[in-house]
């Protein structure tokens, strides 16, 4: 593969970097403190076409590719982890499944508003008793005439309080082997019986909306079923494979921000009559940080490239998500260490990177699940 970016990919990267520096980064500290979702920022992102990067123009998108999208997530995440997570979830989870598996009618009705930035989407998978074990989904959808009636609940759902539509996974019956059939259904958030509650007091990513969803006799047309009703489980596994690329990119962005802060501080901070960047102990930390970030970025881009080429990318996306998320944690931790006591203070920002990075090891499949996914690809 060729890691040389195309002119279009560089243009998108520079455009998003410039926007993130001017519009996103200045708000990062405030939204972390207040837990306020940056509504206006997402409106501007929509107007610039950032929310539609990986989708064709015919569906309201920008006609870019997965590499361009990964570069954009990194730049947004570098400026603000909270905004980066909501951006990644809106595109990879809220909109992409409709593009991958939706009918032409579903794409026209539901994907266009999401890709054009007119609305946000969400993906309701996790439940109180179905996290890593997504097959244990208890939310149930029963066909009643021409409608599905859905009952259940979801938790830890990104963007749900601000989304126009949510793709909900639900148990719809048994297959010939007696196993649960998990299907995906598009649910407009204004459907009667559908409600959300904000989950607050998070450790990090506090400006990203996290919600509980409650579905009480929610009725949607049977035409809202997404893709093959018997392949809902494999469909959301494919969705998660793509989502792991974006979480890997977001992790790289957080790590890059932490590294740049640490490097600048090391050059400015004087001890024993000289900057601490001249001490080998600090130099080695910075060298390891830079190396791991570059390796993580390369793995994210490799997974994105494979996806763009239509090649299998599940193992590589798990590599990317696992290594990049753990890199973000290590780099953020070392950035605090380089700052010493100042690193423990919110004034110096680096403590936020560590708090934000922790979710990277949990969301879109924990580090333990990534290792399980990788082992299965190895034939274990």
mmCIF file of C-alpha atoms in Angstrom:
data_model
loop_
_atom_site.group_PDB
_atom_site.id
_atom_site.type_symbol
_atom_site.label_atom_id
_atom_site.label_comp_id
_atom_site.label_asym_id
_atom_site.label_seq_id
_atom_site.Cartn_x
_atom_site.Cartn_y
_atom_site.Cartn_z
ATOM 1 C CA UNK A 1 0.000 0.000 0.000
ATOM 2 C CA UNK A 2 1.005 3.619 -0.531
ATOM 3 C CA UNK A 3 0.810 5.953 2.451
ATOM 4 C CA UNK A 4 1.356 9.055 0.319
ATOM 5 C CA UNK A 5 -1.794 11.127 0.692
ATOM 6 C CA UNK A 6 -3.587 12.364 -2.392
ATOM 7 C CA UNK A 7 -4.092 16.069 -2.995
ATOM 8 C CA UNK A 8 -7.762 15.682 -2.053
ATOM 9 C CA UNK A 9 -6.929 13.894 1.201
ATOM 10 C CA UNK A 10 -4.418 16.593 2.145
ATOM 11 C CA UNK A 11 -6.930 19.299 1.315
ATOM 12 C CA UNK A 12 -9.536 17.716 3.600
ATOM 13 C CA UNK A 13 -6.946 17.246 6.354
ATOM 14 C CA UNK A 14 -5.859 20.893 6.169
ATOM 15 C CA UNK A 15 -9.425 22.181 6.003
ATOM 16 C CA UNK A 16 -10.480 20.215 9.084
ATOM 17 C CA UNK A 17 -7.254 21.123 10.923
ATOM 18 C CA UNK A 18 -7.860 24.819 10.305
ATOM 19 C CA UNK A 19 -11.509 24.562 11.380
ATOM 20 C CA UNK A 20 -10.620 22.568 14.496
ATOM 21 C CA UNK A 21 -7.957 25.064 15.532
ATOM 22 C CA UNK A 22 -10.271 28.045 15.140
ATOM 23 C CA UNK A 23 -13.684 26.678 16.120
ATOM 24 C CA UNK A 24 -13.230 23.550 18.259
ATOM 25 C CA UNK A 25 -10.089 23.870 20.365
ATOM 26 C CA UNK A 26 -11.041 27.225 21.983
ATOM 27 C CA UNK A 27 -14.213 25.631 23.376
ATOM 28 C CA UNK A 28 -12.680 22.371 24.599
ATOM 29 C CA UNK A 29 -11.952 23.416 28.173
ATOM 30 C CA UNK A 30 -15.371 24.994 28.648
ATOM 31 C CA UNK A 31 -17.425 22.073 27.364
ATOM 32 C CA UNK A 32 -15.358 19.709 29.505
ATOM 33 C CA UNK A 33 -16.267 21.767 32.565
ATOM 34 C CA UNK A 34 -19.946 22.332 31.747
ATOM 35 C CA UNK A 35 -20.763 19.007 29.999
ATOM 36 C CA UNK A 36 -22.534 21.082 27.331
ATOM 37 C CA UNK A 37 -22.853 19.499 23.899
ATOM 38 C CA UNK A 38 -21.378 21.825 21.210
ATOM 39 C CA UNK A 39 -24.478 22.197 19.053
ATOM 40 C CA UNK A 40 -23.234 25.214 17.109
ATOM 41 C CA UNK A 41 -19.947 23.504 16.320
ATOM 42 C CA UNK A 42 -21.772 20.595 14.710
ATOM 43 C CA UNK A 43 -23.926 22.959 12.672
ATOM 44 C CA UNK A 44 -20.766 24.523 11.275
ATOM 45 C CA UNK A 45 -19.225 21.100 10.661
ATOM 46 C CA UNK A 46 -22.320 20.153 8.720
ATOM 47 C CA UNK A 47 -22.149 23.298 6.615
ATOM 48 C CA UNK A 48 -18.524 22.545 5.729
ATOM 49 C CA UNK A 49 -19.370 18.984 4.692
ATOM 50 C CA UNK A 50 -17.275 17.412 7.459
ATOM 51 C CA UNK A 51 -20.160 15.170 8.595
ATOM 52 C CA UNK A 52 -20.502 13.740 5.093
ATOM 53 C CA UNK A 53 -16.863 13.067 4.197
ATOM 54 C CA UNK A 54 -17.099 9.297 3.515
ATOM 55 C CA UNK A 55 -20.462 9.361 1.704
ATOM 56 C CA UNK A 56 -21.256 9.947 -1.990
ATOM 57 C CA UNK A 57 -22.515 13.340 -3.095
ATOM 58 C CA UNK A 58 -25.775 11.770 -4.295
ATOM 59 C CA UNK A 59 -26.670 11.152 -0.633
ATOM 60 C CA UNK A 60 -25.617 14.576 0.582
ATOM 61 C CA UNK A 61 -22.018 13.601 1.314
ATOM 62 C CA UNK A 62 -18.672 15.043 0.279
ATOM 63 C CA UNK A 63 -17.526 12.080 -1.811
ATOM 64 C CA UNK A 64 -14.389 11.382 0.226
ATOM 65 C CA UNK A 65 -12.926 8.075 1.383
ATOM 66 C CA UNK A 66 -12.201 6.355 4.684
ATOM 67 C CA UNK A 67 -8.640 7.697 4.822
ATOM 68 C CA UNK A 68 -9.935 11.269 4.496
ATOM 69 C CA UNK A 69 -12.493 10.593 7.215
ATOM 70 C CA UNK A 70 -9.845 9.094 9.549
ATOM 71 C CA UNK A 71 -7.638 12.140 9.042
ATOM 72 C CA UNK A 72 -10.601 14.390 9.873
ATOM 73 C CA UNK A 73 -11.410 12.463 13.066
ATOM 74 C CA UNK A 74 -7.786 12.758 14.177
ATOM 75 C CA UNK A 75 -7.791 16.534 13.689
ATOM 76 C CA UNK A 76 -11.109 17.020 15.495
ATOM 77 C CA UNK A 77 -10.031 14.704 18.312
ATOM 78 C CA UNK A 78 -6.724 16.508 18.691
ATOM 79 C CA UNK A 79 -8.627 19.755 19.256
ATOM 80 C CA UNK A 80 -11.287 18.256 21.546
ATOM 81 C CA UNK A 81 -11.842 14.623 22.458
ATOM 82 C CA UNK A 82 -15.514 15.213 23.283
ATOM 83 C CA UNK A 83 -16.278 16.709 19.875
ATOM 84 C CA UNK A 84 -14.198 14.012 18.233
ATOM 85 C CA UNK A 85 -16.163 11.200 19.845
ATOM 86 C CA UNK A 86 -19.539 12.671 18.909
ATOM 87 C CA UNK A 87 -18.295 13.251 15.364
ATOM 88 C CA UNK A 88 -16.996 9.683 15.023
ATOM 89 C CA UNK A 89 -20.222 8.226 16.429
ATOM 90 C CA UNK A 90 -22.426 10.363 14.182
ATOM 91 C CA UNK A 91 -20.641 9.208 11.036
ATOM 92 C CA UNK A 92 -19.426 5.667 11.790
ATOM 93 C CA UNK A 93 -22.409 4.504 13.826
ATOM 94 C CA UNK A 94 -25.330 6.831 13.152
ATOM 95 C CA UNK A 95 -25.018 7.191 9.383
ATOM 96 C CA UNK A 96 -22.704 4.516 7.943
ATOM 97 C CA UNK A 97 -24.967 1.494 8.598
ATOM 98 C CA UNK A 98 -27.679 3.135 6.498
ATOM 99 C CA UNK A 99 -25.172 3.650 3.693
ATOM 100 C CA UNK A 100 -23.856 0.080 3.984
ATOM 101 C CA UNK A 101 -27.120 -1.792 4.350
ATOM 102 C CA UNK A 102 -30.013 0.555 3.662
ATOM 103 C CA UNK A 103 -32.430 0.500 0.755
ATOM 104 C CA UNK A 104 -32.431 3.365 -1.708
ATOM 105 C CA UNK A 105 -35.541 4.743 -0.004
ATOM 106 C CA UNK A 106 -33.864 4.573 3.430
ATOM 107 C CA UNK A 107 -30.789 6.345 2.097
ATOM 108 C CA UNK A 108 -32.858 9.135 0.579
ATOM 109 C CA UNK A 109 -35.012 9.574 3.675
ATOM 110 C CA UNK A 110 -32.561 8.976 6.519
ATOM 111 C CA UNK A 111 -28.970 9.129 5.244
ATOM 112 C CA UNK A 112 -29.225 12.405 3.332
ATOM 113 C CA UNK A 113 -29.990 14.585 6.385
ATOM 114 C CA UNK A 114 -27.115 12.949 8.281
ATOM 115 C CA UNK A 115 -24.539 13.163 5.496
ATOM 116 C CA UNK A 116 -25.456 16.749 4.637
ATOM 117 C CA UNK A 117 -25.094 17.795 8.266
ATOM 118 C CA UNK A 118 -28.744 18.742 8.734
ATOM 119 C CA UNK A 119 -29.083 16.212 11.560
ATOM 120 C CA UNK A 120 -27.110 13.834 13.771
ATOM 121 C CA UNK A 121 -27.573 10.102 14.091
ATOM 122 C CA UNK A 122 -26.990 7.596 16.889
ATOM 123 C CA UNK A 123 -26.567 3.828 17.194
ATOM 124 C CA UNK A 124 -28.315 2.011 20.047
ATOM 125 C CA UNK A 125 -26.510 -1.242 20.772
ATOM 126 C CA UNK A 126 -25.334 -1.375 24.396
ATOM 127 C CA UNK A 127 -27.799 -2.371 27.117
ATOM 128 C CA UNK A 128 -27.509 -2.713 30.897
ATOM 129 C CA UNK A 129 -27.015 -6.475 30.465
ATOM 130 C CA UNK A 130 -25.551 -6.533 26.954
ATOM 131 C CA UNK A 131 -22.231 -4.743 26.600
ATOM 132 C CA UNK A 132 -19.381 -6.878 25.307
ATOM 133 C CA UNK A 133 -21.950 -9.666 24.921
ATOM 134 C CA UNK A 134 -24.016 -7.865 22.280
ATOM 135 C CA UNK A 135 -25.697 -11.149 21.425
ATOM 136 C CA UNK A 136 -27.453 -10.902 24.783
ATOM 137 C CA UNK A 137 -29.629 -8.034 23.530
ATOM 138 C CA UNK A 138 -32.952 -7.987 25.360
ATOM 139 C CA UNK A 139 -34.651 -5.149 23.500
ATOM 140 C CA UNK A 140 -37.417 -6.839 21.533
ATOM 141 C CA UNK A 141 -39.155 -5.946 18.267
ATOM 142 C CA UNK A 142 -42.382 -7.756 17.350
ATOM 143 C CA UNK A 143 -43.978 -7.467 13.924
ATOM 144 C CA UNK A 144 -47.591 -6.339 14.254
ATOM 145 C CA UNK A 145 -49.158 -5.993 10.842
ATOM 146 C CA UNK A 146 -47.059 -3.492 8.905
ATOM 147 C CA UNK A 147 -45.222 -2.195 11.958
ATOM 148 C CA UNK A 148 -42.552 -3.294 14.387
ATOM 149 C CA UNK A 149 -43.389 -2.706 18.039
ATOM 150 C CA UNK A 150 -40.197 -2.181 20.020
ATOM 151 C CA UNK A 151 -39.713 -2.438 23.782
ATOM 152 C CA UNK A 152 -36.472 -2.209 25.719
ATOM 153 C CA UNK A 153 -33.702 0.129 26.779
ATOM 154 C CA UNK A 154 -30.174 1.133 25.797
ATOM 155 C CA UNK A 155 -27.362 2.854 27.696
ATOM 156 C CA UNK A 156 -24.117 4.692 26.973
ATOM 157 C CA UNK A 157 -25.461 5.832 23.599
ATOM 158 C CA UNK A 158 -23.492 8.703 22.070
ATOM 159 C CA UNK A 159 -25.494 11.634 20.613
ATOM 160 C CA UNK A 160 -28.919 10.135 21.352
ATOM 161 C CA UNK A 161 -30.270 13.270 23.068
ATOM 162 C CA UNK A 162 -29.437 15.346 19.984
ATOM 163 C CA UNK A 163 -30.041 12.806 17.216
ATOM 164 C CA UNK A 164 -32.835 12.870 14.679
ATOM 165 C CA UNK A 165 -32.675 9.110 14.130
ATOM 166 C CA UNK A 166 -31.280 6.192 16.109
ATOM 167 C CA UNK A 167 -30.470 2.772 14.707
ATOM 168 C CA UNK A 168 -31.640 0.329 17.374
ATOM 169 C CA UNK A 169 -30.646 -3.322 17.625
ATOM 170 C CA UNK A 170 -33.414 -5.631 18.787
ATOM 171 C CA UNK A 171 -34.240 -9.297 19.188
ATOM 172 C CA UNK A 172 -36.758 -10.189 16.467
ATOM 173 C CA UNK A 173 -37.050 -13.975 16.730
ATOM 174 C CA UNK A 174 -35.164 -17.283 16.519
ATOM 175 C CA UNK A 175 -33.186 -18.736 13.623
ATOM 176 C CA UNK A 176 -33.305 -22.380 12.483
ATOM 177 C CA UNK A 177 -30.680 -23.244 15.135
ATOM 178 C CA UNK A 178 -32.754 -21.705 17.883
ATOM 179 C CA UNK A 179 -30.443 -18.718 18.360
ATOM 180 C CA UNK A 180 -31.690 -15.173 18.775
ATOM 181 C CA UNK A 181 -31.995 -13.107 15.612
ATOM 182 C CA UNK A 182 -30.670 -9.599 16.243
ATOM 183 C CA UNK A 183 -31.938 -7.046 13.739
ATOM 184 C CA UNK A 184 -31.256 -3.351 13.235
ATOM 185 C CA UNK A 185 -34.162 -0.929 12.903
ATOM 186 C CA UNK A 186 -34.154 2.788 12.078
ATOM 187 C CA UNK A 187 -36.148 4.701 14.690
ATOM 188 C CA UNK A 188 -36.897 8.434 14.337
ATOM 189 C CA UNK A 189 -36.297 9.991 17.750
ATOM 190 C CA UNK A 190 -39.652 11.770 17.724
ATOM 191 C CA UNK A 191 -41.556 8.473 17.537
ATOM 192 C CA UNK A 192 -44.099 8.139 20.391
ATOM 193 C CA UNK A 193 -42.726 5.960 23.182
ATOM 194 C CA UNK A 194 -39.101 6.793 22.391
ATOM 195 C CA UNK A 195 -37.359 8.821 25.107
ATOM 196 C CA UNK A 196 -33.826 9.655 26.206
ATOM 197 C CA UNK A 197 -32.113 10.741 29.414
ATOM 198 C CA UNK A 198 -28.692 12.347 29.665
ATOM 199 C CA UNK A 199 -26.016 10.396 31.543
ATOM 200 C CA UNK A 200 -23.888 12.873 33.504
ATOM 201 C CA UNK A 201 -20.779 13.134 35.682
ATOM 202 C CA UNK A 202 -18.522 11.218 33.330
ATOM 203 C CA UNK A 203 -14.803 10.924 33.956
ATOM 204 C CA UNK A 204 -13.886 12.316 30.558
ATOM 205 C CA UNK A 205 -15.290 13.268 27.143
ATOM 206 C CA UNK A 206 -17.753 15.305 29.165
ATOM 207 C CA UNK A 207 -18.876 17.484 26.260
ATOM 208 C CA UNK A 208 -19.944 14.451 24.224
ATOM 209 C CA UNK A 209 -23.590 13.530 24.752
ATOM 210 C CA UNK A 210 -24.133 10.157 26.407
ATOM 211 C CA UNK A 211 -27.686 8.929 26.885
ATOM 212 C CA UNK A 212 -29.980 6.210 28.083
ATOM 213 C CA UNK A 213 -32.734 5.280 25.647
ATOM 214 C CA UNK A 214 -36.137 3.919 26.620
ATOM 215 C CA UNK A 215 -38.479 2.298 24.116
ATOM 216 C CA UNK A 216 -42.057 1.705 25.245
ATOM 217 C CA UNK A 217 -44.327 0.257 22.556
ATOM 218 C CA UNK A 218 -42.439 2.234 19.911
ATOM 219 C CA UNK A 219 -44.056 1.627 16.522
ATOM 220 C CA UNK A 220 -42.157 2.057 13.269
ATOM 221 C CA UNK A 221 -42.997 0.839 9.740
ATOM 222 C CA UNK A 222 -41.557 -2.569 8.882
ATOM 223 C CA UNK A 223 -39.782 -0.795 6.020
ATOM 224 C CA UNK A 224 -37.484 0.702 8.680
ATOM 225 C CA UNK A 225 -35.789 -2.648 9.147
ATOM 226 C CA UNK A 226 -32.162 -2.149 8.095
ATOM 227 C CA UNK A 227 -30.660 -4.722 5.745
ATOM 228 C CA UNK A 228 -31.188 -8.481 5.991
ATOM 229 C CA UNK A 229 -33.325 -9.197 9.091
ATOM 230 C CA UNK A 230 -31.378 -12.398 9.753
ATOM 231 C CA UNK A 231 -27.973 -10.746 9.372
ATOM 232 C CA UNK A 232 -28.390 -7.894 11.818
ATOM 233 C CA UNK A 233 -25.661 -9.295 14.070
ATOM 234 C CA UNK A 234 -23.078 -9.584 11.296
ATOM 235 C CA UNK A 235 -24.124 -6.176 10.001
ATOM 236 C CA UNK A 236 -23.391 -4.413 13.255
ATOM 237 C CA UNK A 237 -20.123 -6.348 13.569
ATOM 238 C CA UNK A 238 -19.119 -4.852 10.205
ATOM 239 C CA UNK A 239 -20.289 -1.461 11.468
ATOM 240 C CA UNK A 240 -18.099 -1.855 14.552
ATOM 241 C CA UNK A 241 -15.119 -2.829 12.407
ATOM 242 C CA UNK A 242 -15.468 0.505 10.618
ATOM 243 C CA UNK A 243 -16.101 2.332 13.863
ATOM 244 C CA UNK A 244 -12.853 0.999 15.287
ATOM 245 C CA UNK A 245 -10.946 2.840 12.587
ATOM 246 C CA UNK A 246 -12.499 6.101 13.748
ATOM 247 C CA UNK A 247 -11.817 5.372 17.425
ATOM 248 C CA UNK A 248 -8.225 4.559 16.470
ATOM 249 C CA UNK A 249 -8.000 7.893 14.649
ATOM 250 C CA UNK A 250 -9.541 9.715 17.608
ATOM 251 C CA UNK A 251 -7.018 8.038 19.924
ATOM 252 C CA UNK A 252 -4.178 9.216 17.695
ATOM 253 C CA UNK A 253 -5.558 12.756 17.830
ATOM 254 C CA UNK A 254 -5.709 12.769 21.639
ATOM 255 C CA UNK A 255 -2.216 11.284 21.854
ATOM 256 C CA UNK A 256 -0.825 13.844 19.402
ATOM 257 C CA UNK A 257 -2.284 16.702 21.428
ATOM 258 C CA UNK A 258 -0.804 15.339 24.659
ATOM 259 C CA UNK A 259 2.592 14.821 23.027
ATOM 260 C CA UNK A 260 2.719 18.336 21.580
ATOM 261 C CA UNK A 261 1.860 19.850 24.956
ATOM 262 C CA UNK A 262 4.541 17.756 26.662
ATOM 263 C CA UNK A 263 7.189 18.618 24.078
ATOM 264 C CA UNK A 264 6.486 22.345 24.308
ATOM 265 C CA UNK A 265 6.505 22.243 28.108
ATOM 266 C CA UNK A 266 9.758 20.260 28.207
ATOM 267 C CA UNK A 267 11.455 22.901 26.081
ATOM 268 C CA UNK A 268 10.191 25.753 28.271
ATOM 269 C CA UNK A 269 10.537 24.249 31.744
ATOM 270 C CA UNK A 270 13.899 24.970 33.371
ATOM 271 C CA UNK A 271 15.471 22.857 36.081
ATOM 272 C CA UNK A 272 19.098 22.794 37.239
ATOM 273 C CA UNK A 273 19.772 25.716 34.943
ATOM 274 C CA UNK A 274 18.540 24.195 31.673
ATOM 275 C CA UNK A 275 15.365 23.031 29.948
ATOM 276 C CA UNK A 276 14.193 19.583 31.001
ATOM 277 C CA UNK A 277 14.122 18.546 27.324
ATOM 278 C CA UNK A 278 17.917 18.334 27.555
ATOM 279 C CA UNK A 279 17.701 15.523 30.130
ATOM 280 C CA UNK A 280 17.921 12.023 28.711
ATOM 281 C CA UNK A 281 15.100 10.707 30.906
ATOM 282 C CA UNK A 282 12.691 13.217 29.374
ATOM 283 C CA UNK A 283 14.114 12.765 25.879
ATOM 284 C CA UNK A 284 13.472 9.030 26.036
ATOM 285 C CA UNK A 285 9.869 9.612 27.103
ATOM 286 C CA UNK A 286 9.284 12.001 24.206
ATOM 287 C CA UNK A 287 10.978 9.641 21.752
ATOM 288 C CA UNK A 288 8.743 6.748 22.813
ATOM 289 C CA UNK A 289 5.657 8.960 22.604
ATOM 290 C CA UNK A 290 6.479 10.147 19.082
ATOM 291 C CA UNK A 291 7.281 6.616 17.904
ATOM 292 C CA UNK A 292 4.094 5.059 19.254
ATOM 293 C CA UNK A 293 1.902 7.813 17.810
ATOM 294 C CA UNK A 294 3.424 7.352 14.373
ATOM 295 C CA UNK A 295 2.983 3.583 14.512
ATOM 296 C CA UNK A 296 -0.620 3.962 15.669
ATOM 297 C CA UNK A 297 -1.376 6.471 12.904
ATOM 298 C CA UNK A 298 0.113 4.169 10.278
ATOM 299 C CA UNK A 299 -2.025 1.260 11.467
ATOM 300 C CA UNK A 300 -5.176 3.400 11.396
ATOM 301 C CA UNK A 301 -4.407 4.511 7.842
ATOM 302 C CA UNK A 302 -3.653 0.937 6.791
ATOM 303 C CA UNK A 303 -7.032 -0.264 8.072
ATOM 304 C CA UNK A 304 -8.727 2.691 6.338
ATOM 305 C CA UNK A 305 -6.882 1.932 3.089
ATOM 306 C CA UNK A 306 -7.928 -1.726 3.179
ATOM 307 C CA UNK A 307 -11.532 -0.694 3.708
ATOM 308 C CA UNK A 308 -11.357 1.732 0.779
ATOM 309 C CA UNK A 309 -9.914 -1.032 -1.409
ATOM 310 C CA UNK A 310 -12.778 -3.363 -0.557
ATOM 311 C CA UNK A 311 -10.404 -5.782 1.160
ATOM 312 C CA UNK A 312 -10.922 -7.516 4.532
ATOM 313 C CA UNK A 313 -10.020 -5.095 7.308
ATOM 314 C CA UNK A 314 -11.534 -6.511 10.507
ATOM 315 C CA UNK A 315 -8.235 -7.723 11.985
ATOM 316 C CA UNK A 316 -6.413 -4.533 11.011
ATOM 317 C CA UNK A 317 -9.124 -2.289 12.452
ATOM 318 C CA UNK A 318 -8.888 -4.208 15.736
ATOM 319 C CA UNK A 319 -5.083 -3.763 15.623
ATOM 320 C CA UNK A 320 -5.584 -0.034 15.038
ATOM 321 C CA UNK A 321 -8.154 0.486 17.752
ATOM 322 C CA UNK A 322 -6.286 -1.565 20.341
ATOM 323 C CA UNK A 323 -2.826 -0.137 19.749
ATOM 324 C CA UNK A 324 -3.944 3.459 19.246
ATOM 325 C CA UNK A 325 -6.180 3.510 22.329
ATOM 326 C CA UNK A 326 -3.481 2.077 24.558
ATOM 327 C CA UNK A 327 -0.980 4.486 22.979
ATOM 328 C CA UNK A 328 -3.283 7.389 23.853
ATOM 329 C CA UNK A 329 -3.334 6.258 27.475
ATOM 330 C CA UNK A 330 0.445 5.808 27.682
ATOM 331 C CA UNK A 331 1.216 9.092 25.946
ATOM 332 C CA UNK A 332 -1.279 11.060 28.056
ATOM 333 C CA UNK A 333 0.117 9.508 31.223
ATOM 334 C CA UNK A 334 3.681 10.406 30.238
ATOM 335 C CA UNK A 335 2.625 13.928 29.262
ATOM 336 C CA UNK A 336 1.392 14.416 32.820
ATOM 337 C CA UNK A 337 4.624 12.945 34.169
ATOM 338 C CA UNK A 338 6.725 15.363 32.118
ATOM 339 C CA UNK A 339 4.633 18.248 33.475
ATOM 340 C CA UNK A 340 5.254 17.041 37.035
ATOM 341 C CA UNK A 341 2.941 18.615 39.607
ATOM 342 C CA UNK A 342 1.608 21.024 36.985
ATOM 343 C CA UNK A 343 0.337 18.077 34.974
ATOM 344 C CA UNK A 344 -2.048 17.242 37.782
ATOM 345 C CA UNK A 345 -3.685 20.640 37.527
ATOM 346 C CA UNK A 346 -6.529 21.352 35.111
ATOM 347 C CA UNK A 347 -4.882 24.625 34.124
ATOM 348 C CA UNK A 348 -2.275 22.711 32.116
ATOM 349 C CA UNK A 349 -4.867 20.678 30.159
ATOM 350 C CA UNK A 350 -2.911 17.415 29.921
ATOM 351 C CA UNK A 351 -4.937 15.766 32.670
ATOM 352 C CA UNK A 352 -7.979 16.064 30.383
ATOM 353 C CA UNK A 353 -6.262 14.027 27.700
ATOM 354 C CA UNK A 354 -5.784 11.151 30.132
ATOM 355 C CA UNK A 355 -9.425 11.289 31.215
ATOM 356 C CA UNK A 356 -10.580 11.394 27.599
ATOM 357 C CA UNK A 357 -8.212 8.659 26.461
ATOM 358 C CA UNK A 358 -9.547 6.120 28.951
ATOM 359 C CA UNK A 359 -12.808 5.651 27.083
ATOM 360 C CA UNK A 360 -10.832 4.751 23.958
ATOM 361 C CA UNK A 361 -9.906 1.491 25.709
ATOM 362 C CA UNK A 362 -13.561 0.801 26.524
ATOM 363 C CA UNK A 363 -15.860 2.049 23.743
ATOM 364 C CA UNK A 364 -16.339 0.197 20.430
ATOM 365 C CA UNK A 365 -15.205 -2.978 22.159
ATOM 366 C CA UNK A 366 -12.866 -3.066 25.149
ATOM 367 C CA UNK A 367 -9.163 -3.812 24.787
ATOM 368 C CA UNK A 368 -9.947 -7.335 25.949
ATOM 369 C CA UNK A 369 -12.561 -7.759 23.219
ATOM 370 C CA UNK A 370 -10.106 -6.420 20.617
ATOM 371 C CA UNK A 371 -7.621 -9.098 21.614
ATOM 372 C CA UNK A 372 -10.381 -11.690 21.328
ATOM 373 C CA UNK A 373 -11.301 -10.401 17.858
ATOM 374 C CA UNK A 374 -7.664 -10.537 16.778
ATOM 375 C CA UNK A 375 -7.227 -14.054 18.152
ATOM 376 C CA UNK A 376 -10.263 -15.240 16.172
ATOM 377 C CA UNK A 377 -8.780 -13.755 12.998
ATOM 378 C CA UNK A 378 -5.630 -15.706 13.760
ATOM 379 C CA UNK A 379 -7.689 -18.893 13.877
ATOM 380 C CA UNK A 380 -7.348 -19.419 17.616
#
